[in-house]
Amino acid sequence: MRVVVAGSSGLIGTSLVASLRAAEHEVVRLVRRLPAAPDERGWDPESGRLDADALEGADAVVNLCGAGIGDKRWTPERKRLLVHSRVRATEVLAAAVAEAGVPVLASGSAVGYYGDTGPKPVTESASPGDDFLAELCQRWEAATEPAAEAGVRVVLLRTGLVLAPSGGLLGQLRPLFSLLLGGRLGDGGQYMPWISLDDEVAAIRFVLEHPEISGPVNLTGPGPVTNAQFTKALAEALGRPAPWIVPGFALRVVLGELADQALVGQRAVPTVLESHGFTFQHPSISSALAAAVG
């Protein structure tokens, strides 16, 4: 296939591009600067500009754009950026895909779509939540509608917490655990819908290669765990104790509104992937962490 990737320099995008090329697919990367390599095409979501030949001959477009959710406190300005960086880029890509007749658009989203769901398992048919992240995801997904209305097969990649050797969630937690500052958050009962980076990339390729899949797809491991279970597993993987309990009020002092996302969760399960025969390389939290920290 010829696959166009937006957001190719991020944690997921970098690995996806490498994986697609290893499988002998052709990859075109959209960049917001002057293209400097034969596989790059320029675009500017703010102005709606996209190089004329960017989608020429494309079999699929993968949209992974968006500012980091957990990188900074959620000030009003940051929240506007989180929304705009996703919605605007998706609007531009969806319109371009529809106009160019690209068959497939796989567009980023997150399991935060569901809000706080407590301990009940959450499939792709669940209703959306009503907090900031849930509303962000709804607007993000709705921005793909021009492509769907044009007959494009749209897949909504509702991604969980990606466990990678560098960056992402573990990039923030490993230094704390190394300094013996690891511990559960609040009562530790909130579910964490994790997925290994290997499985995240494989799942994106899987939906591209299976034309019967469309709509929302939970990109999460088959065994979501609570924060307490995750903390214990990470401490064992790193060979470090994690004796501390970080109370909710302390998190809110440090993180502001962002802390609320650390204290709620989704027991999201990958129903669509499993029903179509996807096989996880890392089906358990212990194997996913071993691959990430080994």
mmCIF file of C-alpha atoms in Angstrom:
data_model
loop_
_atom_site.group_PDB
_atom_site.id
_atom_site.type_symbol
_atom_site.label_atom_id
_atom_site.label_comp_id
_atom_site.label_asym_id
_atom_site.label_seq_id
_atom_site.Cartn_x
_atom_site.Cartn_y
_atom_site.Cartn_z
ATOM 1 C CA MET A 1 0.000 0.000 0.000
ATOM 2 C CA ARG A 2 0.875 3.656 -0.290
ATOM 3 C CA VAL A 3 0.146 5.118 3.152
ATOM 4 C CA VAL A 4 0.193 8.815 4.015
ATOM 5 C CA VAL A 5 0.950 9.509 7.692
ATOM 6 C CA ALA A 6 0.269 12.776 9.518
ATOM 7 C CA GLY A 7 1.957 12.993 12.918
ATOM 8 C CA SER A 8 4.771 10.696 11.804
ATOM 9 C CA SER A 9 7.371 12.162 14.180
ATOM 10 C CA GLY A 10 5.544 11.276 17.398
ATOM 11 C CA LEU A 11 5.882 8.208 19.609
ATOM 12 C CA ILE A 12 3.374 6.108 17.669
ATOM 13 C CA GLY A 13 4.008 7.643 14.264
ATOM 14 C CA THR A 14 7.737 6.965 14.271
ATOM 15 C CA SER A 15 7.223 3.276 15.021
ATOM 16 C CA LEU A 16 4.328 2.977 12.577
ATOM 17 C CA VAL A 17 6.372 4.393 9.695
ATOM 18 C CA ALA A 18 9.226 1.959 10.438
ATOM 19 C CA SER A 19 6.822 -0.982 10.657
ATOM 20 C CA LEU A 20 5.041 -0.116 7.407
ATOM 21 C CA ARG A 21 8.328 0.201 5.572
ATOM 22 C CA ALA A 22 9.602 -3.071 7.004
ATOM 23 C CA ALA A 23 6.505 -4.682 5.484
ATOM 24 C CA GLU A 24 7.396 -3.043 2.141
ATOM 25 C CA HIS A 25 4.567 -0.524 2.133
ATOM 26 C CA GLU A 26 5.344 2.904 0.703
ATOM 27 C CA VAL A 27 5.060 5.723 3.241
ATOM 28 C CA VAL A 28 4.556 9.430 2.618
ATOM 29 C CA ARG A 29 5.016 11.680 5.659
ATOM 30 C CA LEU A 30 3.196 14.991 5.984
ATOM 31 C CA VAL A 31 5.424 17.675 7.518
ATOM 32 C CA ARG A 32 4.659 21.248 8.585
ATOM 33 C CA ARG A 33 8.003 22.588 7.376
ATOM 34 C CA LEU A 34 9.638 22.694 3.973
ATOM 35 C CA PRO A 35 9.937 19.058 2.778
ATOM 36 C CA ALA A 36 13.549 17.883 2.974
ATOM 37 C CA ALA A 37 13.299 14.251 1.829
ATOM 38 C CA PRO A 38 11.688 12.422 -1.112
ATOM 39 C CA ASP A 39 9.067 10.821 1.164
ATOM 40 C CA GLU A 40 7.905 14.142 2.661
ATOM 41 C CA ARG A 41 5.049 16.393 1.570
ATOM 42 C CA GLY A 42 4.241 19.761 3.083
ATOM 43 C CA TRP A 43 1.022 20.844 4.720
ATOM 44 C CA ASP A 44 -0.298 23.558 7.002
ATOM 45 C CA PRO A 45 -3.486 22.626 8.857
ATOM 46 C CA GLU A 46 -4.003 26.212 10.047
ATOM 47 C CA SER A 47 -4.362 27.544 6.516
ATOM 48 C CA GLY A 48 -5.729 24.324 5.068
ATOM 49 C CA ARG A 49 -2.801 24.020 2.673
ATOM 50 C CA LEU A 50 -1.736 20.555 1.496
ATOM 51 C CA ASP A 51 0.794 19.828 -1.262
ATOM 52 C CA ALA A 52 -1.100 19.052 -4.445
ATOM 53 C CA ASP A 53 0.429 15.590 -4.864
ATOM 54 C CA ALA A 54 0.415 14.618 -1.162
ATOM 55 C CA LEU A 55 -2.458 12.130 -1.497
ATOM 56 C CA GLU A 56 -1.788 11.090 -5.078
ATOM 57 C CA GLY A 57 -2.141 7.316 -5.377
ATOM 58 C CA ALA A 58 -2.699 6.904 -1.640
ATOM 59 C CA ASP A 59 -4.423 3.749 -0.435
ATOM 60 C CA ALA A 60 -4.813 5.035 3.127
ATOM 61 C CA VAL A 61 -4.225 8.063 5.340
ATOM 62 C CA VAL A 62 -3.310 7.709 9.016
ATOM 63 C CA ASN A 63 -3.940 10.772 11.181
ATOM 64 C CA LEU A 64 -1.980 10.856 14.461
ATOM 65 C CA CYS A 65 -1.918 14.629 14.997
ATOM 66 C CA GLY A 66 -2.405 16.340 18.347
ATOM 67 C CA ALA A 67 -0.591 18.072 21.198
ATOM 68 C CA GLY A 68 0.334 15.841 24.161
ATOM 69 C CA ILE A 69 -2.590 15.294 26.541
ATOM 70 C CA GLY A 70 -0.529 14.806 29.703
ATOM 71 C CA ASP A 71 2.457 17.015 28.934
ATOM 72 C CA LYS A 72 1.332 20.152 30.776
ATOM 73 C CA ARG A 73 -1.298 21.483 33.176
ATOM 74 C CA TRP A 74 -4.694 22.036 31.601
ATOM 75 C CA THR A 75 -4.865 25.801 31.615
ATOM 76 C CA PRO A 76 -7.629 27.326 29.462
ATOM 77 C CA GLU A 77 -5.028 28.081 26.795
ATOM 78 C CA ARG A 78 -3.673 24.510 26.896
ATOM 79 C CA LYS A 79 -7.156 23.034 26.610
ATOM 80 C CA ARG A 80 -7.839 25.133 23.532
ATOM 81 C CA LEU A 81 -4.597 23.867 21.983
ATOM 82 C CA LEU A 82 -5.452 20.233 22.786
ATOM 83 C CA VAL A 83 -8.753 20.582 20.983
ATOM 84 C CA HIS A 84 -7.608 22.742 18.074
ATOM 85 C CA SER A 85 -4.480 20.693 17.276
ATOM 86 C CA ARG A 86 -6.692 17.637 16.780
ATOM 87 C CA VAL A 87 -9.891 18.981 15.317
ATOM 88 C CA ARG A 88 -8.385 21.385 12.775
ATOM 89 C CA ALA A 89 -5.863 18.870 11.416
ATOM 90 C CA THR A 90 -8.569 16.203 11.148
ATOM 91 C CA GLU A 91 -10.940 18.564 9.341
ATOM 92 C CA VAL A 92 -8.280 19.345 6.734
ATOM 93 C CA LEU A 93 -7.343 15.698 6.225
ATOM 94 C CA ALA A 94 -10.941 14.477 6.069
ATOM 95 C CA ALA A 95 -11.812 17.039 3.398
ATOM 96 C CA ALA A 96 -8.667 16.234 1.408
ATOM 97 C CA VAL A 97 -9.269 12.482 1.641
ATOM 98 C CA ALA A 98 -12.857 12.927 0.460
ATOM 99 C CA GLU A 99 -11.789 15.100 -2.476
ATOM 100 C CA ALA A 100 -8.938 12.800 -3.518
ATOM 101 C CA GLY A 101 -11.011 9.620 -3.180
ATOM 102 C CA VAL A 102 -8.606 7.903 -0.781
ATOM 103 C CA PRO A 103 -10.292 4.633 0.292
ATOM 104 C CA VAL A 104 -9.328 4.644 3.987
ATOM 105 C CA LEU A 105 -8.832 7.189 6.764
ATOM 106 C CA ALA A 106 -7.576 5.844 10.115
ATOM 107 C CA SER A 107 -7.880 8.760 12.510
ATOM 108 C CA GLY A 108 -6.654 9.097 16.059
ATOM 109 C CA SER A 109 -8.916 9.221 19.092
ATOM 110 C CA ALA A 110 -8.649 7.973 22.680
ATOM 111 C CA VAL A 111 -10.468 5.781 25.190
ATOM 112 C CA GLY A 112 -11.040 9.004 27.093
ATOM 113 C CA TYR A 113 -14.093 9.193 24.796
ATOM 114 C CA TYR A 114 -15.976 7.095 27.361
ATOM 115 C CA GLY A 115 -15.285 9.277 30.397
ATOM 116 C CA ASP A 116 -15.093 7.638 33.821
ATOM 117 C CA THR A 117 -16.727 4.212 33.459
ATOM 118 C CA GLY A 118 -15.728 2.607 36.742
ATOM 119 C CA PRO A 119 -15.174 -1.173 36.839
ATOM 120 C CA LYS A 120 -17.552 -2.258 34.065
ATOM 121 C CA PRO A 121 -15.997 -3.465 30.769
ATOM 122 C CA VAL A 122 -16.349 -0.890 27.991
ATOM 123 C CA THR A 123 -16.757 -1.898 24.340
ATOM 124 C CA GLU A 124 -16.822 0.312 21.263
ATOM 125 C CA SER A 125 -20.613 0.599 21.464
ATOM 126 C CA ALA A 126 -20.532 2.427 24.826
ATOM 127 C CA SER A 127 -21.861 5.972 25.105
ATOM 128 C CA PRO A 128 -19.510 8.954 25.406
ATOM 129 C CA GLY A 129 -18.661 10.597 28.703
ATOM 130 C CA ASP A 130 -19.212 14.222 29.624
ATOM 131 C CA ASP A 131 -15.848 15.451 30.926
ATOM 132 C CA PHE A 132 -13.351 17.589 29.005
ATOM 133 C CA LEU A 133 -11.429 14.697 27.442
ATOM 134 C CA ALA A 134 -14.617 12.903 26.405
ATOM 135 C CA GLU A 135 -15.930 16.039 24.735
ATOM 136 C CA LEU A 136 -12.563 16.579 23.032
ATOM 137 C CA CYS A 137 -12.691 13.039 21.601
ATOM 138 C CA GLN A 138 -16.239 13.539 20.351
ATOM 139 C CA ARG A 139 -15.253 16.677 18.450
ATOM 140 C CA TRP A 140 -12.090 14.954 17.195
ATOM 141 C CA GLU A 141 -14.063 12.027 15.802
ATOM 142 C CA ALA A 142 -16.835 14.230 14.387
ATOM 143 C CA ALA A 143 -14.224 16.061 12.294
ATOM 144 C CA THR A 144 -13.872 12.902 10.152
ATOM 145 C CA GLU A 145 -17.512 13.068 8.993
ATOM 146 C CA PRO A 146 -16.812 14.698 5.595
ATOM 147 C CA ALA A 147 -14.711 11.668 4.680
ATOM 148 C CA ALA A 148 -17.344 9.178 5.860
ATOM 149 C CA GLU A 149 -20.070 11.053 3.979
ATOM 150 C CA ALA A 150 -17.961 10.739 0.812
ATOM 151 C CA GLY A 151 -17.855 6.954 1.183
ATOM 152 C CA VAL A 152 -14.392 6.693 2.727
ATOM 153 C CA ARG A 153 -13.884 3.827 5.175
ATOM 154 C CA VAL A 154 -13.172 5.713 8.399
ATOM 155 C CA VAL A 155 -11.600 3.940 11.390
ATOM 156 C CA LEU A 156 -11.494 5.773 14.718
ATOM 157 C CA LEU A 157 -8.423 4.697 16.681
ATOM 158 C CA ARG A 158 -9.486 4.939 20.339
ATOM 159 C CA THR A 159 -6.069 4.429 21.859
ATOM 160 C CA GLY A 160 -5.295 3.607 25.484
ATOM 161 C CA LEU A 161 -2.108 4.269 27.445
ATOM 162 C CA VAL A 162 0.761 3.270 25.175
ATOM 163 C CA LEU A 163 3.651 1.506 26.927
ATOM 164 C CA ALA A 164 6.890 2.226 25.071
ATOM 165 C CA PRO A 165 10.609 1.904 25.877
ATOM 166 C CA SER A 166 10.983 5.682 25.760
ATOM 167 C CA GLY A 167 8.528 8.523 26.018
ATOM 168 C CA GLY A 168 4.840 8.299 26.770
ATOM 169 C CA LEU A 169 3.529 7.189 30.151
ATOM 170 C CA LEU A 170 6.622 5.182 31.110
ATOM 171 C CA GLY A 171 8.862 8.095 30.176
ATOM 172 C CA GLN A 172 7.162 10.032 32.977
ATOM 173 C CA LEU A 173 6.982 7.194 35.516
ATOM 174 C CA ARG A 174 10.364 5.454 35.232
ATOM 175 C CA PRO A 175 12.393 8.294 36.789
ATOM 176 C CA LEU A 176 10.011 8.374 39.769
ATOM 177 C CA PHE A 177 10.240 4.622 40.326
ATOM 178 C CA SER A 178 14.022 4.734 39.915
ATOM 179 C CA LEU A 179 14.131 7.298 42.735
ATOM 180 C CA LEU A 180 11.883 5.063 44.875
ATOM 181 C CA LEU A 181 9.036 7.559 44.527
ATOM 182 C CA GLY A 182 6.609 5.236 42.758
ATOM 183 C CA GLY A 183 3.167 4.541 44.169
ATOM 184 C CA ARG A 184 -0.494 4.179 43.396
ATOM 185 C CA LEU A 185 -2.679 7.206 42.661
ATOM 186 C CA GLY A 186 -5.597 7.773 44.996
ATOM 187 C CA ASP A 187 -7.248 4.518 46.037
ATOM 188 C CA GLY A 188 -5.693 2.752 43.010
ATOM 189 C CA GLY A 189 -9.040 1.331 41.896
ATOM 190 C CA GLN A 190 -9.281 3.262 38.629
ATOM 191 C CA TYR A 191 -8.718 1.149 35.510
ATOM 192 C CA MET A 192 -5.831 1.827 33.146
ATOM 193 C CA PRO A 193 -6.493 0.690 29.554
ATOM 194 C CA TRP A 194 -2.887 0.046 28.487
ATOM 195 C CA ILE A 195 -1.449 -1.262 25.211
ATOM 196 C CA SER A 196 2.146 -2.031 24.223
ATOM 197 C CA LEU A 197 3.691 0.091 21.486
ATOM 198 C CA ASP A 198 4.228 -3.059 19.397
ATOM 199 C CA ASP A 199 0.540 -3.924 19.582
ATOM 200 C CA GLU A 200 -0.550 -0.326 18.967
ATOM 201 C CA VAL A 201 1.395 -0.250 15.700
ATOM 202 C CA ALA A 202 0.314 -3.767 14.716
ATOM 203 C CA ALA A 203 -3.328 -2.879 15.397
ATOM 204 C CA ILE A 204 -3.167 0.193 13.160
ATOM 205 C CA ARG A 205 -1.703 -1.907 10.375
ATOM 206 C CA PHE A 206 -4.360 -4.556 11.039
ATOM 207 C CA VAL A 207 -7.268 -2.143 10.533
ATOM 208 C CA LEU A 208 -5.678 -0.760 7.378
ATOM 209 C CA GLU A 209 -5.362 -4.240 5.941
ATOM 210 C CA HIS A 210 -8.877 -5.444 6.895
ATOM 211 C CA PRO A 211 -11.499 -3.659 4.776
ATOM 212 C CA GLU A 212 -14.375 -5.013 6.852
ATOM 213 C CA ILE A 213 -13.355 -2.876 9.852
ATOM 214 C CA SER A 214 -14.751 0.643 10.189
ATOM 215 C CA GLY A 215 -15.932 2.973 12.925
ATOM 216 C CA PRO A 216 -14.515 3.046 16.463
ATOM 217 C CA VAL A 217 -11.875 0.508 17.477
ATOM 218 C CA ASN A 218 -10.458 0.255 21.010
ATOM 219 C CA LEU A 219 -6.677 0.024 20.746
ATOM 220 C CA THR A 220 -6.113 -1.443 24.190
ATOM 221 C CA GLY A 221 -4.657 -4.638 25.596
ATOM 222 C CA PRO A 222 -7.051 -7.510 26.357
ATOM 223 C CA GLY A 223 -6.483 -7.290 30.126
ATOM 224 C CA PRO A 224 -6.999 -3.772 31.516
ATOM 225 C CA VAL A 225 -5.740 -3.434 35.081
ATOM 226 C CA THR A 226 -6.353 -1.085 37.970
ATOM 227 C CA ASN A 227 -3.858 1.582 38.886
ATOM 228 C CA ALA A 228 -2.837 -0.437 41.952
ATOM 229 C CA GLN A 229 -2.206 -3.517 39.790
ATOM 230 C CA PHE A 230 -0.300 -1.486 37.219
ATOM 231 C CA THR A 231 1.851 0.111 39.911
ATOM 232 C CA LYS A 232 2.710 -3.287 41.375
ATOM 233 C CA ALA A 233 3.549 -4.739 37.953
ATOM 234 C CA LEU A 234 5.748 -1.772 37.003
ATOM 235 C CA ALA A 235 7.588 -1.920 40.324
ATOM 236 C CA GLU A 236 8.307 -5.616 39.728
ATOM 237 C CA ALA A 237 9.433 -4.994 36.148
ATOM 238 C CA LEU A 238 11.841 -2.282 37.310
ATOM 239 C CA GLY A 239 12.955 -4.101 40.446
ATOM 240 C CA ARG A 240 11.970 -1.138 42.599
ATOM 241 C CA PRO A 241 9.539 -0.858 45.508
ATOM 242 C CA ALA A 242 6.491 1.358 45.123
ATOM 243 C CA PRO A 243 5.289 1.921 48.671
ATOM 244 C CA TRP A 244 3.734 5.335 48.327
ATOM 245 C CA ILE A 245 0.143 6.448 47.978
ATOM 246 C CA VAL A 246 -0.395 9.772 46.247
ATOM 247 C CA PRO A 247 -3.690 11.215 47.519
ATOM 248 C CA GLY A 248 -6.057 12.881 45.122
ATOM 249 C CA PHE A 249 -5.793 16.330 46.715
ATOM 250 C CA ALA A 250 -2.004 16.281 46.314
ATOM 251 C CA LEU A 251 -2.317 15.393 42.637
ATOM 252 C CA ARG A 252 -4.731 18.266 42.123
ATOM 253 C CA VAL A 253 -2.309 20.706 43.746
ATOM 254 C CA VAL A 254 0.442 19.644 41.330
ATOM 255 C CA LEU A 255 -1.527 18.900 38.160
ATOM 256 C CA GLY A 256 -4.723 20.914 38.459
ATOM 257 C CA GLU A 257 -7.636 19.609 36.367
ATOM 258 C CA LEU A 258 -5.338 17.112 34.650
ATOM 259 C CA ALA A 259 -5.195 15.197 37.954
ATOM 260 C CA ASP A 260 -8.846 14.200 37.553
ATOM 261 C CA GLN A 261 -7.873 12.126 34.502
ATOM 262 C CA ALA A 262 -5.337 10.217 36.605
ATOM 263 C CA LEU A 263 -8.008 9.394 39.171
ATOM 264 C CA VAL A 264 -10.634 8.055 36.753
ATOM 265 C CA GLY A 265 -10.387 5.361 34.138
ATOM 266 C CA GLN A 266 -11.954 3.108 31.564
ATOM 267 C CA ARG A 267 -11.981 -0.670 31.586
ATOM 268 C CA ALA A 268 -11.891 -0.525 27.788
ATOM 269 C CA VAL A 269 -11.630 -3.873 25.993
ATOM 270 C CA PRO A 270 -10.590 -4.474 22.351
ATOM 271 C CA THR A 271 -13.802 -6.155 21.213
ATOM 272 C CA VAL A 272 -13.525 -5.190 17.533
ATOM 273 C CA LEU A 273 -9.888 -6.243 17.202
ATOM 274 C CA GLU A 274 -10.450 -9.601 18.879
ATOM 275 C CA SER A 275 -13.642 -10.336 16.941
ATOM 276 C CA HIS A 276 -11.674 -9.926 13.700
ATOM 277 C CA GLY A 277 -8.851 -12.215 14.776
ATOM 278 C CA PHE A 278 -6.166 -9.786 15.910
ATOM 279 C CA THR A 279 -3.474 -11.503 17.981
ATOM 280 C CA PHE A 280 -1.707 -9.509 20.676
ATOM 281 C CA GLN A 281 2.055 -9.846 21.010
ATOM 282 C CA HIS A 282 1.742 -8.680 24.624
ATOM 283 C CA PRO A 283 -1.602 -9.859 26.029
ATOM 284 C CA SER A 284 -0.741 -9.240 29.689
ATOM 285 C CA ILE A 285 0.503 -6.204 31.563
ATOM 286 C CA SER A 286 3.584 -8.113 32.695
ATOM 287 C CA SER A 287 4.614 -9.016 29.127
ATOM 288 C CA ALA A 288 3.919 -5.474 27.890
ATOM 289 C CA LEU A 289 6.030 -3.946 30.662
ATOM 290 C CA ALA A 290 8.813 -6.496 30.155
ATOM 291 C CA ALA A 291 8.990 -5.501 26.485
ATOM 292 C CA ALA A 292 8.985 -1.796 27.348
ATOM 293 C CA VAL A 293 11.529 -1.753 30.174
ATOM 294 C CA GLY A 294 13.645 -4.816 29.349
#
